[in-house]
Amino acid sequence: MTDVTIPEDYLPIVEGHLWKKILREGSGESPVKKSTVNVHYVGTLFNNGDKFDSSRDRGSPFTFNLGVGQVIKGWDEGVKTMKIGELAELVCAPDYAYGESGSPPTIPGNSTLKFEVELLGFQESADSPTAKLTLAKKKKDQGNALFKSGENAPAAQAYKEGADLLKDMEGATEEQLQESGPMRVALLANLAAAYLKLNENGKAAEACQLALNLQPGHVKVTYRLAQAYLGLSEFEDAKKTAQRGLEIAPGDATFTSLLSSISSKQAAFKKKEKAAYSKMFS
């Protein structure tokens, strides 16, 4: 918090800690966490305007990685609201600047600071939400092409890599989260299909369960989970899952047929098991 009075034309980014006034609008997207950003800045003490630092005076822009603690908190929180070409003033309370200790000899302790910042450009990290979404789409397309040509093992690998990319979407916008959820479900559903082709039923079941945690009523995934349980000879789980499928999609012939197949295979399994026990004790 700061004891100084902040003019009304500075809008709060973090109430009581960080304020911003746009001097020139920028355009395009804003940088996200872990982006490498390139800025020019002039830093002054808010109470008297004394300049303590300036990249412009040095004639060289300043580059840092956003949101990872390389700079003061006011910069991490403030620069992420900017767009390329934007020129803005950020006012940082002491706890969003250099705190009680300051940065001697130019910044006294408990100083509120003002920075004029120009966002010159940025490059997103390879593990930024945008980069993850782009690569996940590529992995999905790769997997689809491989699956279509019957190359199920590399298809499964591509789907798995794509799904794993979307596990952690820290820093994503609401729009990106709305896109990543269904995409991860689709990748997991396709992964399950590839594993079923490979007769890796345990892995198929695991992929299905992950997908159903995200989208419980997914018909195809429910069907594939029942198939996986059947492949594992877990007949009761297979039945329950197929019956759940009929609740989701009443009258669906694929689930009716699957239930019939489960019953037949369970009966054959029991018959074979009984015969084996008979031989054992005969």
PDB file of C-alpha atoms in Angstrom, residues 55-281:
ATOM      1  CA  SER A  55      16.863   2.747 -20.666  1.00  0.00           C
ATOM      2  CA  ARG A  56      16.390   5.676 -23.048  1.00  0.00           C
ATOM      3  CA  ASP A  57      19.369   7.478 -21.530  1.00  0.00           C
ATOM      4  CA  ARG A  58      21.436   4.324 -22.045  1.00  0.00           C
ATOM      5  CA  GLY A  59      20.172   4.069 -25.634  1.00  0.00           C
ATOM      6  CA  SER A  60      19.365   0.397 -25.204  1.00  0.00           C
ATOM      7  CA  PRO A  61      15.950  -1.255 -24.593  1.00  0.00           C
ATOM      8  CA  PHE A  62      15.538  -3.515 -21.571  1.00  0.00           C
ATOM      9  CA  THR A  63      14.620  -7.181 -22.036  1.00  0.00           C
ATOM     10  CA  PHE A  64      13.228  -9.521 -19.375  1.00  0.00           C
ATOM     11  CA  ASN A  65      11.034 -12.583 -18.946  1.00  0.00           C
ATOM     12  CA  LEU A  66       7.563 -11.647 -17.753  1.00  0.00           C
ATOM     13  CA  GLY A  67       5.947 -13.040 -14.621  1.00  0.00           C
ATOM     14  CA  VAL A  68       8.896 -15.031 -13.293  1.00  0.00           C
ATOM     15  CA  GLY A  69      10.254 -12.568 -10.726  1.00  0.00           C
ATOM     16  CA  GLN A  70      13.085 -11.061 -12.762  1.00  0.00           C
ATOM     17  CA  VAL A  71      11.701  -7.556 -12.159  1.00  0.00           C
ATOM     18  CA  ILE A  72       9.631  -5.822  -9.490  1.00  0.00           C
ATOM     19  CA  LYS A  73       6.076  -7.021  -9.007  1.00  0.00           C
ATOM     20  CA  GLY A  74       4.648  -3.785 -10.391  1.00  0.00           C
ATOM     21  CA  TRP A  75       6.323  -4.508 -13.719  1.00  0.00           C
ATOM     22  CA  ASP A  76       5.263  -8.161 -13.849  1.00  0.00           C
ATOM     23  CA  GLU A  77       1.645  -7.171 -13.209  1.00  0.00           C
ATOM     24  CA  GLY A  78       1.644  -3.940 -15.202  1.00  0.00           C
ATOM     25  CA  VAL A  79       3.461  -4.884 -18.407  1.00  0.00           C
ATOM     26  CA  LYS A  80       1.184  -7.888 -18.957  1.00  0.00           C
ATOM     27  CA  THR A  81      -1.710  -5.426 -19.439  1.00  0.00           C
ATOM     28  CA  MET A  82       0.077  -3.580 -22.260  1.00  0.00           C
ATOM     29  CA  LYS A  83      -0.026  -4.028 -26.024  1.00  0.00           C
ATOM     30  CA  ILE A  84       2.774  -3.579 -28.546  1.00  0.00           C
ATOM     31  CA  GLY A  85       3.448   0.092 -29.187  1.00  0.00           C
ATOM     32  CA  GLU A  86       1.647   1.165 -26.024  1.00  0.00           C
ATOM     33  CA  LEU A  87       3.194   3.913 -23.940  1.00  0.00           C
ATOM     34  CA  ALA A  88       1.960   4.023 -20.364  1.00  0.00           C
ATOM     35  CA  GLU A  89       2.824   5.189 -16.894  1.00  0.00           C
ATOM     36  CA  LEU A  90       2.850   2.644 -14.098  1.00  0.00           C
ATOM     37  CA  VAL A  91       2.701   3.826 -10.499  1.00  0.00           C
ATOM     38  CA  CYS A  92       3.955   1.200  -8.061  1.00  0.00           C
ATOM     39  CA  ALA A  93       3.378   1.264  -4.309  1.00  0.00           C
ATOM     40  CA  PRO A  94       6.454   0.311  -2.244  1.00  0.00           C
ATOM     41  CA  ASP A  95       5.333  -3.341  -1.841  1.00  0.00           C
ATOM     42  CA  TYR A  96       5.107  -3.577  -5.660  1.00  0.00           C
ATOM     43  CA  ALA A  97       8.490  -1.851  -6.044  1.00  0.00           C
ATOM     44  CA  TYR A  98      11.539  -2.062  -3.740  1.00  0.00           C
ATOM     45  CA  GLY A  99       9.751  -2.205  -0.386  1.00  0.00           C
ATOM     46  CA  GLU A 100      11.102  -0.972   2.925  1.00  0.00           C
ATOM     47  CA  SER A 101      14.737  -1.304   1.923  1.00  0.00           C
ATOM     48  CA  GLY A 102      14.509   0.622  -1.359  1.00  0.00           C
ATOM     49  CA  SER A 103      17.460   0.483  -3.750  1.00  0.00           C
ATOM     50  CA  PRO A 104      20.151   2.823  -2.385  1.00  0.00           C
ATOM     51  CA  PRO A 105      21.434   5.312  -3.157  1.00  0.00           C
ATOM     52  CA  THR A 106      18.822   6.425  -5.714  1.00  0.00           C
ATOM     53  CA  ILE A 107      15.605   4.875  -4.324  1.00  0.00           C
ATOM     54  CA  PRO A 108      14.852   5.461  -0.610  1.00  0.00           C
ATOM     55  CA  GLY A 109      12.972   2.880   1.410  1.00  0.00           C
ATOM     56  CA  ASN A 110       9.163   2.824   1.155  1.00  0.00           C
ATOM     57  CA  SER A 111       9.210   4.780  -2.109  1.00  0.00           C
ATOM     58  CA  THR A 112       6.259   4.913  -4.492  1.00  0.00           C
ATOM     59  CA  LEU A 113       7.676   4.824  -8.019  1.00  0.00           C
ATOM     60  CA  LYS A 114       6.485   5.939 -11.429  1.00  0.00           C
ATOM     61  CA  PHE A 115       7.678   4.318 -14.636  1.00  0.00           C
ATOM     62  CA  GLU A 116       6.994   5.498 -18.146  1.00  0.00           C
ATOM     63  CA  VAL A 117       7.072   2.230 -20.076  1.00  0.00           C
ATOM     64  CA  GLU A 118       6.866   1.587 -23.811  1.00  0.00           C
ATOM     65  CA  LEU A 119       6.253  -2.009 -24.915  1.00  0.00           C
ATOM     66  CA  LEU A 120       8.383  -2.419 -28.033  1.00  0.00           C
ATOM     67  CA  GLY A 121       7.611  -6.090 -28.601  1.00  0.00           C
ATOM     68  CA  PHE A 122       7.567  -9.542 -27.077  1.00  0.00           C
ATOM     69  CA  GLN A 123       8.126 -13.171 -27.957  1.00  0.00           C
ATOM     70  CA  GLU A 124       6.072 -15.844 -26.251  1.00  0.00           C
ATOM     71  CA  SER A 125       7.798 -18.688 -24.498  1.00  0.00           C
ATOM     72  CA  ALA A 126       7.593 -22.139 -26.057  1.00  0.00           C
ATOM     73  CA  ASP A 127       5.445 -23.152 -23.091  1.00  0.00           C
ATOM     74  CA  SER A 128       3.080 -20.177 -23.205  1.00  0.00           C
ATOM     75  CA  PRO A 129      -0.654 -20.947 -23.529  1.00  0.00           C
ATOM     76  CA  THR A 130      -0.719 -19.753 -27.156  1.00  0.00           C
ATOM     77  CA  ALA A 131       2.295 -21.865 -28.094  1.00  0.00           C
ATOM     78  CA  LYS A 132       0.844 -24.896 -26.318  1.00  0.00           C
ATOM     79  CA  LEU A 133      -2.466 -24.591 -28.169  1.00  0.00           C
ATOM     80  CA  THR A 134      -0.724 -24.208 -31.524  1.00  0.00           C
ATOM     81  CA  LEU A 135       1.509 -27.240 -30.953  1.00  0.00           C
ATOM     82  CA  ALA A 136      -1.361 -29.332 -29.558  1.00  0.00           C
ATOM     83  CA  LYS A 137      -3.345 -28.695 -32.747  1.00  0.00           C
ATOM     84  CA  LYS A 138      -0.360 -29.828 -34.812  1.00  0.00           C
ATOM     85  CA  LYS A 139      -0.016 -32.976 -32.703  1.00  0.00           C
ATOM     86  CA  LYS A 140      -3.722 -33.722 -33.184  1.00  0.00           C
ATOM     87  CA  ASP A 141      -3.420 -33.332 -36.963  1.00  0.00           C
ATOM     88  CA  GLN A 142      -0.277 -35.498 -37.011  1.00  0.00           C
ATOM     89  CA  GLY A 143      -2.003 -38.162 -34.945  1.00  0.00           C
ATOM     90  CA  ASN A 144      -5.067 -38.151 -37.193  1.00  0.00           C
ATOM     91  CA  ALA A 145      -2.947 -38.633 -40.310  1.00  0.00           C
ATOM     92  CA  LEU A 146      -0.968 -41.462 -38.711  1.00  0.00           C
ATOM     93  CA  PHE A 147      -4.093 -43.155 -37.340  1.00  0.00           C
ATOM     94  CA  LYS A 148      -5.781 -42.982 -40.736  1.00  0.00           C
ATOM     95  CA  SER A 149      -2.777 -44.725 -42.336  1.00  0.00           C
ATOM     96  CA  GLY A 150      -2.812 -47.462 -39.678  1.00  0.00           C
ATOM     97  CA  GLU A 151       0.314 -46.277 -37.854  1.00  0.00           C
ATOM     98  CA  ASN A 152      -1.277 -46.590 -34.446  1.00  0.00           C
ATOM     99  CA  ALA A 153       1.779 -46.468 -32.191  1.00  0.00           C
ATOM    100  CA  PRO A 154       3.149 -43.168 -33.530  1.00  0.00           C
ATOM    101  CA  ALA A 155      -0.425 -41.835 -33.670  1.00  0.00           C
ATOM    102  CA  ALA A 156      -0.815 -42.622 -29.967  1.00  0.00           C
ATOM    103  CA  GLN A 157       2.468 -40.851 -29.230  1.00  0.00           C
ATOM    104  CA  ALA A 158       1.344 -37.727 -31.101  1.00  0.00           C
ATOM    105  CA  TYR A 159      -2.027 -37.667 -29.328  1.00  0.00           C
ATOM    106  CA  LYS A 160      -0.378 -38.170 -25.932  1.00  0.00           C
ATOM    107  CA  GLU A 161       2.108 -35.365 -26.515  1.00  0.00           C
ATOM    108  CA  GLY A 162      -0.726 -33.066 -27.562  1.00  0.00           C
ATOM    109  CA  ALA A 163      -2.848 -33.936 -24.515  1.00  0.00           C
ATOM    110  CA  ASP A 164       0.108 -33.515 -22.152  1.00  0.00           C
ATOM    111  CA  LEU A 165       0.776 -30.030 -23.527  1.00  0.00           C
ATOM    112  CA  LEU A 166      -2.660 -28.908 -22.330  1.00  0.00           C
ATOM    113  CA  LYS A 167      -2.378 -30.255 -18.773  1.00  0.00           C
ATOM    114  CA  ASP A 168      -1.103 -26.948 -17.408  1.00  0.00           C
ATOM    115  CA  MET A 169      -2.540 -23.792 -18.970  1.00  0.00           C
ATOM    116  CA  GLU A 170      -1.335 -21.353 -16.321  1.00  0.00           C
ATOM    117  CA  GLY A 171      -1.636 -17.798 -17.560  1.00  0.00           C
ATOM    118  CA  ALA A 172      -4.216 -18.646 -20.229  1.00  0.00           C
ATOM    119  CA  THR A 173      -7.061 -16.299 -21.052  1.00  0.00           C
ATOM    120  CA  GLU A 174     -10.680 -17.410 -20.598  1.00  0.00           C
ATOM    121  CA  GLU A 175     -10.942 -17.843 -24.370  1.00  0.00           C
ATOM    122  CA  GLN A 176      -7.837 -20.052 -24.426  1.00  0.00           C
ATOM    123  CA  LEU A 177      -9.199 -22.166 -21.562  1.00  0.00           C
ATOM    124  CA  GLN A 178     -12.482 -22.627 -23.434  1.00  0.00           C
ATOM    125  CA  GLU A 179     -10.496 -23.846 -26.432  1.00  0.00           C
ATOM    126  CA  SER A 180      -8.006 -26.037 -24.577  1.00  0.00           C
ATOM    127  CA  GLY A 181     -10.575 -28.089 -22.625  1.00  0.00           C
ATOM    128  CA  PRO A 182     -12.451 -29.578 -25.613  1.00  0.00           C
ATOM    129  CA  MET A 183      -9.174 -30.012 -27.503  1.00  0.00           C
ATOM    130  CA  ARG A 184      -7.672 -32.041 -24.657  1.00  0.00           C
ATOM    131  CA  VAL A 185     -10.821 -34.188 -24.522  1.00  0.00           C
ATOM    132  CA  ALA A 186     -10.552 -34.812 -28.284  1.00  0.00           C
ATOM    133  CA  LEU A 187      -6.864 -35.723 -28.000  1.00  0.00           C
ATOM    134  CA  LEU A 188      -7.552 -38.129 -25.113  1.00  0.00           C
ATOM    135  CA  ALA A 189     -10.482 -39.686 -27.000  1.00  0.00           C
ATOM    136  CA  ASN A 190      -8.275 -40.239 -30.040  1.00  0.00           C
ATOM    137  CA  LEU A 191      -5.484 -41.546 -27.811  1.00  0.00           C
ATOM    138  CA  ALA A 192      -7.892 -44.119 -26.388  1.00  0.00           C
ATOM    139  CA  ALA A 193      -8.881 -45.190 -29.908  1.00  0.00           C
ATOM    140  CA  ALA A 194      -5.231 -45.675 -30.865  1.00  0.00           C
ATOM    141  CA  TYR A 195      -4.516 -47.666 -27.697  1.00  0.00           C
ATOM    142  CA  LEU A 196      -7.526 -49.906 -28.393  1.00  0.00           C
ATOM    143  CA  LYS A 197      -6.097 -50.630 -31.847  1.00  0.00           C
ATOM    144  CA  LEU A 198      -2.811 -51.557 -30.158  1.00  0.00           C
ATOM    145  CA  ASN A 199      -4.672 -53.761 -27.652  1.00  0.00           C
ATOM    146  CA  GLU A 200      -3.277 -51.620 -24.836  1.00  0.00           C
ATOM    147  CA  ASN A 201      -6.566 -51.643 -22.990  1.00  0.00           C
ATOM    148  CA  GLY A 202      -5.280 -50.420 -19.644  1.00  0.00           C
ATOM    149  CA  LYS A 203      -3.816 -47.296 -21.225  1.00  0.00           C
ATOM    150  CA  ALA A 204      -7.014 -46.840 -23.246  1.00  0.00           C
ATOM    151  CA  ALA A 205      -9.098 -46.962 -20.068  1.00  0.00           C
ATOM    152  CA  GLU A 206      -6.812 -44.430 -18.379  1.00  0.00           C
ATOM    153  CA  ALA A 207      -7.101 -42.012 -21.333  1.00  0.00           C
ATOM    154  CA  CYS A 208     -10.889 -42.377 -21.293  1.00  0.00           C
ATOM    155  CA  GLN A 209     -11.117 -41.698 -17.574  1.00  0.00           C
ATOM    156  CA  LEU A 210      -9.048 -38.521 -17.956  1.00  0.00           C
ATOM    157  CA  ALA A 211     -11.322 -37.360 -20.782  1.00  0.00           C
ATOM    158  CA  LEU A 212     -14.490 -38.165 -18.828  1.00  0.00           C
ATOM    159  CA  ASN A 213     -13.207 -36.183 -15.863  1.00  0.00           C
ATOM    160  CA  LEU A 214     -13.230 -33.186 -18.183  1.00  0.00           C
ATOM    161  CA  GLN A 215     -16.448 -34.044 -20.054  1.00  0.00           C
ATOM    162  CA  PRO A 216     -18.494 -36.690 -18.202  1.00  0.00           C
ATOM    163  CA  GLY A 217     -21.191 -37.196 -20.838  1.00  0.00           C
ATOM    164  CA  HIS A 218     -18.952 -37.797 -23.851  1.00  0.00           C
ATOM    165  CA  VAL A 219     -20.607 -40.633 -25.797  1.00  0.00           C
ATOM    166  CA  LYS A 220     -17.606 -41.834 -27.830  1.00  0.00           C
ATOM    167  CA  VAL A 221     -15.296 -41.827 -24.831  1.00  0.00           C
ATOM    168  CA  THR A 222     -17.843 -43.753 -22.765  1.00  0.00           C
ATOM    169  CA  TYR A 223     -18.086 -46.342 -25.538  1.00  0.00           C
ATOM    170  CA  ARG A 224     -14.306 -46.669 -25.755  1.00  0.00           C
ATOM    171  CA  LEU A 225     -14.024 -47.032 -21.988  1.00  0.00           C
ATOM    172  CA  ALA A 226     -16.517 -49.916 -22.109  1.00  0.00           C
ATOM    173  CA  GLN A 227     -14.462 -51.467 -24.927  1.00  0.00           C
ATOM    174  CA  ALA A 228     -11.281 -51.096 -22.875  1.00  0.00           C
ATOM    175  CA  TYR A 229     -12.862 -52.781 -19.842  1.00  0.00           C
ATOM    176  CA  LEU A 230     -14.059 -55.588 -22.098  1.00  0.00           C
ATOM    177  CA  GLY A 231     -10.526 -55.990 -23.458  1.00  0.00           C
ATOM    178  CA  LEU A 232      -9.291 -56.251 -19.871  1.00  0.00           C
ATOM    179  CA  SER A 233     -11.987 -58.887 -19.123  1.00  0.00           C
ATOM    180  CA  GLU A 234     -13.422 -56.525 -16.512  1.00  0.00           C
ATOM    181  CA  PHE A 235     -16.924 -57.494 -17.537  1.00  0.00           C
ATOM    182  CA  GLU A 236     -18.913 -55.857 -14.772  1.00  0.00           C
ATOM    183  CA  ASP A 237     -17.195 -52.498 -15.285  1.00  0.00           C
ATOM    184  CA  ALA A 238     -17.728 -52.909 -19.029  1.00  0.00           C
ATOM    185  CA  LYS A 239     -21.456 -53.532 -18.470  1.00  0.00           C
ATOM    186  CA  LYS A 240     -21.861 -50.576 -16.119  1.00  0.00           C
ATOM    187  CA  THR A 241     -20.075 -48.289 -18.563  1.00  0.00           C
ATOM    188  CA  ALA A 242     -22.145 -49.478 -21.541  1.00  0.00           C
ATOM    189  CA  GLN A 243     -25.322 -49.034 -19.501  1.00  0.00           C
ATOM    190  CA  ARG A 244     -24.145 -45.538 -18.626  1.00  0.00           C
ATOM    191  CA  GLY A 245     -23.760 -44.966 -22.363  1.00  0.00           C
ATOM    192  CA  LEU A 246     -27.390 -45.921 -22.913  1.00  0.00           C
ATOM    193  CA  GLU A 247     -28.398 -43.407 -20.240  1.00  0.00           C
ATOM    194  CA  ILE A 248     -26.473 -40.713 -22.097  1.00  0.00           C
ATOM    195  CA  ALA A 249     -27.706 -41.831 -25.535  1.00  0.00           C
ATOM    196  CA  PRO A 250     -30.958 -43.807 -25.070  1.00  0.00           C
ATOM    197  CA  GLY A 251     -31.572 -46.416 -27.729  1.00  0.00           C
ATOM    198  CA  ASP A 252     -28.072 -46.142 -29.202  1.00  0.00           C
ATOM    199  CA  ALA A 253     -27.571 -49.383 -31.127  1.00  0.00           C
ATOM    200  CA  THR A 254     -23.795 -49.396 -30.599  1.00  0.00           C
ATOM    201  CA  PHE A 255     -24.204 -49.651 -26.834  1.00  0.00           C
ATOM    202  CA  THR A 256     -26.974 -52.274 -27.165  1.00  0.00           C
ATOM    203  CA  SER A 257     -24.710 -54.342 -29.415  1.00  0.00           C
ATOM    204  CA  LEU A 258     -21.765 -53.863 -27.059  1.00  0.00           C
ATOM    205  CA  LEU A 259     -23.795 -55.032 -24.070  1.00  0.00           C
ATOM    206  CA  SER A 260     -24.738 -58.163 -25.966  1.00  0.00           C
ATOM    207  CA  SER A 261     -21.087 -58.757 -26.855  1.00  0.00           C
ATOM    208  CA  ILE A 262     -20.043 -58.233 -23.224  1.00  0.00           C
ATOM    209  CA  SER A 263     -22.594 -60.790 -22.004  1.00  0.00           C
ATOM    210  CA  SER A 264     -21.499 -63.328 -24.607  1.00  0.00           C
ATOM    211  CA  LYS A 265     -17.804 -62.901 -23.843  1.00  0.00           C
ATOM    212  CA  GLN A 266     -18.419 -63.010 -20.103  1.00  0.00           C
ATOM    213  CA  ALA A 267     -20.337 -66.285 -20.485  1.00  0.00           C
ATOM    214  CA  ALA A 268     -17.555 -67.752 -22.646  1.00  0.00           C
ATOM    215  CA  PHE A 269     -14.962 -66.601 -20.125  1.00  0.00           C
ATOM    216  CA  LYS A 270     -16.818 -68.223 -17.233  1.00  0.00           C
ATOM    217  CA  LYS A 271     -17.229 -71.438 -19.202  1.00  0.00           C
ATOM    218  CA  LYS A 272     -13.538 -71.538 -19.998  1.00  0.00           C
ATOM    219  CA  GLU A 273     -12.655 -70.707 -16.388  1.00  0.00           C
ATOM    220  CA  LYS A 274     -14.937 -73.489 -15.126  1.00  0.00           C
ATOM    221  CA  ALA A 275     -13.350 -75.976 -17.516  1.00  0.00           C
ATOM    222  CA  ALA A 276      -9.897 -74.996 -16.306  1.00  0.00           C
ATOM    223  CA  TYR A 277     -10.879 -75.520 -12.667  1.00  0.00           C
ATOM    224  CA  SER A 278     -12.401 -78.909 -13.543  1.00  0.00           C
ATOM    225  CA  LYS A 279      -9.152 -80.064 -15.118  1.00  0.00           C
ATOM    226  CA  MET A 280      -7.204 -78.752 -12.151  1.00  0.00           C
ATOM    227  CA  PHE A 281      -9.105 -80.840  -9.629  1.00  0.00           C
TER     228      PHE A 281
END
